[in-house]
Tab-separated table of C-alpha atoms in Angstrom:
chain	number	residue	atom	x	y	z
A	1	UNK	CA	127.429	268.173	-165.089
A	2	UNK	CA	123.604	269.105	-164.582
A	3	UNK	CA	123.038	266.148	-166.713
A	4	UNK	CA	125.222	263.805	-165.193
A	5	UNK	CA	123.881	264.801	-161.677
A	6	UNK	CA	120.032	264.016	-162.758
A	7	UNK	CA	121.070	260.800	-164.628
A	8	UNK	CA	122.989	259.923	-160.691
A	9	UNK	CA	119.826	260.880	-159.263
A	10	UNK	CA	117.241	258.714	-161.821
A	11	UNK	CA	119.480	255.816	-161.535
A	12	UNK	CA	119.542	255.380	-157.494
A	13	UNK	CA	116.253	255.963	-157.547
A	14	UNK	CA	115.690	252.945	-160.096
A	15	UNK	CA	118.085	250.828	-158.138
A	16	UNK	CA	116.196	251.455	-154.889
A	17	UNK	CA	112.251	250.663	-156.378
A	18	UNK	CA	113.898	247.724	-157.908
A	19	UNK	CA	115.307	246.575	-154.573
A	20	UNK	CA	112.052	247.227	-152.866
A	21	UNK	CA	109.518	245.231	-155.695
A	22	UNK	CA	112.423	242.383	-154.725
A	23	UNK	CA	111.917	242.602	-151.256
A	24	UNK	CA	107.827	242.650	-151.524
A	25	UNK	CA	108.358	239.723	-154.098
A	26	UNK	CA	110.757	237.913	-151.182
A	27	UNK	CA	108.437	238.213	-148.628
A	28	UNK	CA	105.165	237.732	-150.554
A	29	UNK	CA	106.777	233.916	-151.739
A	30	UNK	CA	107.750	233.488	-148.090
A	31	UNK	CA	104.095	234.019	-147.030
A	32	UNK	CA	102.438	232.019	-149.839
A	33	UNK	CA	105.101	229.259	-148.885
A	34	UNK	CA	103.902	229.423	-145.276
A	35	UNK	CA	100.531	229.736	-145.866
A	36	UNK	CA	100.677	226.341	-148.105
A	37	UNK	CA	102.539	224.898	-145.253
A	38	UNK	CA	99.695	225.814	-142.868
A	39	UNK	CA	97.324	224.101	-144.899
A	40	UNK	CA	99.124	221.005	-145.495
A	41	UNK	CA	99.241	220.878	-141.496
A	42	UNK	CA	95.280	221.658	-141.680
A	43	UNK	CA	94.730	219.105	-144.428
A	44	UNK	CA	96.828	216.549	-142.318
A	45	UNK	CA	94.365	217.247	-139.310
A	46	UNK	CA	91.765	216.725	-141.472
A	47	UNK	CA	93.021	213.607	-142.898
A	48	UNK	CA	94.343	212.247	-139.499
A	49	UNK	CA	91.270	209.823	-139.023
A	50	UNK	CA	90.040	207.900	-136.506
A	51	UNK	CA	91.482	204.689	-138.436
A	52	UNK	CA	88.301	203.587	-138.832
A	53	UNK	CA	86.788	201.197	-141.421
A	54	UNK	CA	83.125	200.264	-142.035
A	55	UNK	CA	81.835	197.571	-144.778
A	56	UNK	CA	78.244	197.229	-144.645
A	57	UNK	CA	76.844	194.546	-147.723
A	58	UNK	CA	73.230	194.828	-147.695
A	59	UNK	CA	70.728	194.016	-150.676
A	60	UNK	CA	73.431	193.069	-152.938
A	61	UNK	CA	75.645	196.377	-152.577
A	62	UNK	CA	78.449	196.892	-149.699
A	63	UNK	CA	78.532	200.655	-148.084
A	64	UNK	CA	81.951	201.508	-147.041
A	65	UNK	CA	83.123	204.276	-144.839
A	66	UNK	CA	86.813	204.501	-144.982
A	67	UNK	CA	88.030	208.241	-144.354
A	68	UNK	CA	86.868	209.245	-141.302
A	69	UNK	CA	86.065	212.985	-139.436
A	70	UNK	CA	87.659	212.088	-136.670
A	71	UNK	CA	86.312	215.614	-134.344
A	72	UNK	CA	82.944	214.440	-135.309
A	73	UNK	CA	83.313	210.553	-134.626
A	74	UNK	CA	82.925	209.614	-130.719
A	75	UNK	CA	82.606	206.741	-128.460
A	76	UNK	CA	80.927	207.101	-125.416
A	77	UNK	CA	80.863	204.918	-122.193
A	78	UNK	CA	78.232	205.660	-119.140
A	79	UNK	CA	79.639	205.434	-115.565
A	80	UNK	CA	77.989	202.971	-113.044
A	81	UNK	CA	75.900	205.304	-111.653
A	82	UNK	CA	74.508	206.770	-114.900
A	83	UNK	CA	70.760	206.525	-115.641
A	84	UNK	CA	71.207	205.624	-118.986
A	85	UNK	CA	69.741	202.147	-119.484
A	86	UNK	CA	72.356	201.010	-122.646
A	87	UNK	CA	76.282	199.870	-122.067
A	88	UNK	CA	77.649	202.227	-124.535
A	89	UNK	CA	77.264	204.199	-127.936
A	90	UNK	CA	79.401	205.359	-130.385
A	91	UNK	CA	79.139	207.403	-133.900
A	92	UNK	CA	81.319	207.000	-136.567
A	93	UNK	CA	81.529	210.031	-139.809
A	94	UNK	CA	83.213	209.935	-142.932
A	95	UNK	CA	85.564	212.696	-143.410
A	96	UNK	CA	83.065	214.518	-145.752
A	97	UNK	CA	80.057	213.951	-143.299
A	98	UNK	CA	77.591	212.249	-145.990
A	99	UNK	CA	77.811	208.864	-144.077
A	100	UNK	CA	77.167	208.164	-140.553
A	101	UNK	CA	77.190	204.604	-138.646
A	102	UNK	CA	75.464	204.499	-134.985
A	103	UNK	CA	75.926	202.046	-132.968
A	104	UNK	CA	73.700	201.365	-129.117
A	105	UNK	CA	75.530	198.358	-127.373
A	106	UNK	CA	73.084	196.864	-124.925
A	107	UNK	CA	72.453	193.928	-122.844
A	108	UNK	CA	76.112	193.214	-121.361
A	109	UNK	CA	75.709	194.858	-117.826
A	110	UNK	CA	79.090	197.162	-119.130
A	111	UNK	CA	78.055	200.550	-117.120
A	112	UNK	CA	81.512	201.674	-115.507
A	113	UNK	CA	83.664	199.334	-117.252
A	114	UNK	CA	86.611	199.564	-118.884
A	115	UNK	CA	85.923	197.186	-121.565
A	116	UNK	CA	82.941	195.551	-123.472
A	117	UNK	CA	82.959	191.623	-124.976
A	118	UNK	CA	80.240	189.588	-125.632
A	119	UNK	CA	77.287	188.854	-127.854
A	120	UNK	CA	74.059	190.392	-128.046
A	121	UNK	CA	70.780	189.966	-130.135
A	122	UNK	CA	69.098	193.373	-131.378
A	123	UNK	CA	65.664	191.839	-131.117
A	124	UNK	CA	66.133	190.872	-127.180
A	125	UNK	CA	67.872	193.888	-125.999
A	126	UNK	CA	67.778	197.721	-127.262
A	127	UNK	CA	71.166	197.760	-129.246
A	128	UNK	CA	71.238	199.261	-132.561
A	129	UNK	CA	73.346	199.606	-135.288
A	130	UNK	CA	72.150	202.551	-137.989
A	131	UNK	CA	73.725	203.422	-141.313
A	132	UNK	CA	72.781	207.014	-142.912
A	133	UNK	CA	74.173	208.254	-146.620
A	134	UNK	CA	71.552	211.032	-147.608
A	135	UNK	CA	68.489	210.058	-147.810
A	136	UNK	CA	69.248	206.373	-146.976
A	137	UNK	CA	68.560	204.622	-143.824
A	138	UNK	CA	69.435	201.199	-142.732
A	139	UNK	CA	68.638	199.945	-139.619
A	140	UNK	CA	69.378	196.385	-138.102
A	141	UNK	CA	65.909	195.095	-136.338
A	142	UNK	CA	67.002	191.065	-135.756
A	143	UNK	CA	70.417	189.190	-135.761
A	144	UNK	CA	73.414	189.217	-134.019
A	145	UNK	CA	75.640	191.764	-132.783
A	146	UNK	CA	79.313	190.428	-131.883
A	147	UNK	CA	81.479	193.041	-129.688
A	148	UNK	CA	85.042	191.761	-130.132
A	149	UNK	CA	87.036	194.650	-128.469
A	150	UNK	CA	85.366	198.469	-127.120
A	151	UNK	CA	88.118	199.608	-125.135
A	152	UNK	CA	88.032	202.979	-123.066
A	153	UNK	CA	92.199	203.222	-122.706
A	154	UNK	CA	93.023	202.617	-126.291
A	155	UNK	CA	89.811	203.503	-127.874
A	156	UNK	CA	89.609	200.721	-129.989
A	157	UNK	CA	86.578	199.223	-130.928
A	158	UNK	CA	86.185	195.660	-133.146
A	159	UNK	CA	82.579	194.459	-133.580
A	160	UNK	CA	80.751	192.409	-136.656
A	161	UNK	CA	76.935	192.321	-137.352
A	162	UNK	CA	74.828	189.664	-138.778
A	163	UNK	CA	70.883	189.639	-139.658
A	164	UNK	CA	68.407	191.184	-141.289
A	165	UNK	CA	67.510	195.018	-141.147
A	166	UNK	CA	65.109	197.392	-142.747
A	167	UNK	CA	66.105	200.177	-145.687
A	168	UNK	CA	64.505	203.635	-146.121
A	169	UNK	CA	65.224	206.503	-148.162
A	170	UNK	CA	63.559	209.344	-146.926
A	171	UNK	CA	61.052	210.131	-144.365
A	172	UNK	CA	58.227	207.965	-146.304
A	173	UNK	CA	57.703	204.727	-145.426
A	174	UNK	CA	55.601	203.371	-148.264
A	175	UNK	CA	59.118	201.574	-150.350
A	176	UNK	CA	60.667	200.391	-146.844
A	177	UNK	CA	61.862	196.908	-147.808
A	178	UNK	CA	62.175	194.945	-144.813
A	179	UNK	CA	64.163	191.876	-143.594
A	180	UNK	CA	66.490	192.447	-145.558
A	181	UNK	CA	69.667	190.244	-145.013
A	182	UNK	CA	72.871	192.489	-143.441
A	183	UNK	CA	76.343	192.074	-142.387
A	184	UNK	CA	78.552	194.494	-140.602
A	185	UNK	CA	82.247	194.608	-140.617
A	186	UNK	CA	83.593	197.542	-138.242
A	187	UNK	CA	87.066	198.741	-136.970
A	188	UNK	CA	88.345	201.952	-135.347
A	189	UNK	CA	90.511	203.728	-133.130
A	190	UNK	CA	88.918	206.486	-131.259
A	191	UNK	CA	90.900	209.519	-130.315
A	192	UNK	CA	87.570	211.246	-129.329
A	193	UNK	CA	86.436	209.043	-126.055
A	194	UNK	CA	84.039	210.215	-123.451
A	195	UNK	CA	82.312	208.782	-119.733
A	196	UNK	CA	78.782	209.701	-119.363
A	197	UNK	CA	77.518	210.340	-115.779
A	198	UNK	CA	74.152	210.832	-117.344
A	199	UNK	CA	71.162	211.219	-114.621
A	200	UNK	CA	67.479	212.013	-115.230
């Protein structure tokens, strides 16, 4: 009977660490399967871009920037009142942050507007349109810069390039090349839209 009692005992005690290690094994899948879960929404934030797309052909090779951080990506418009000489800026990063295009819109009297059209020349007003991937730099010095569409409401912003520009890699400029024919291809939707009330 001794025996039978202490074989009772061994085998509840079995049966109740078994159930237990089940338990911990339940609720450690549960967490892995909400901690995947949480990263797929993380990942999807990540990958939720500013549907932005840049092509930029110059010297024979076309830069594209087609996943886009869309937290570090902006567009920025300047209220009437605003100090700041240009119509509007905007910066657009790929999602990895190893290519950045900047663009100054000048020259189309757009302070405290809505909306921007219209053509403008880089080498007769200060607009600027700047591509960086690492060490290179290309910057547009003559040409044309067409603004189809830079909308505050809907944050979308069409605009095309054309000209010649100059293209650096590093800080030296003894292999610049210079005049170097460009065109710019450039669509987006900003979620990330600010007013600047700038005043110096």
């Amino acid at each position: 009977m001794k025996h039978l009692a202490s074989f009772t005992v061994i085998m509840a005690c079995a049966l109740f660490i078994t159930a237990c290690n089940g338990a911990k094994t339940e609720t450690t899948n549960s967490d892995i399967q909400n901690e995947a879960t949480e990263q797929n929404h993380t990942n999807s934030a990540q990958i939720q871009d500013t549907n932005g797309k840049v092509s930029l052909a110059v010297d024979g090779v076309n830069y594209v920037i087609d996943n886009v951080d869309a937290e570090s990506s902006f567009l920025m418009f300047y209220s009437e009142g605003s100090s700041m000489g240009h119509d509007a800026n905007l910066e657009l990063v790929s999602g990895n942050n190893d290519k950045r295009l900047s663009v100054i819109i000048d020259g189309l009297q757009g302070k405290g507007k809505e909306s921007l059209t219209g053509e403008v020349r880089f080498e007769e007003t200060s607009s600027l349109v700047s591509f960086k991937e690492g060490e290179l730099q290309i910057n547009f010095t003559e040409g044309l810069l067409r603004i189809e569409e830079v909308s505050k409401k809907s944050g979308s912003v069409k605009l095309k390039a054309s000209g010649k520009c100059t293209v650096k890699k590093g800080s030296s400029f003894k292999d610049m090349k210079v005049d170097v024919p460009a065109q710019l291809v450039m669509e987006a939707t900003f979620a990330n839209v600010k007013t600047s009330d700038f005043k110096k």
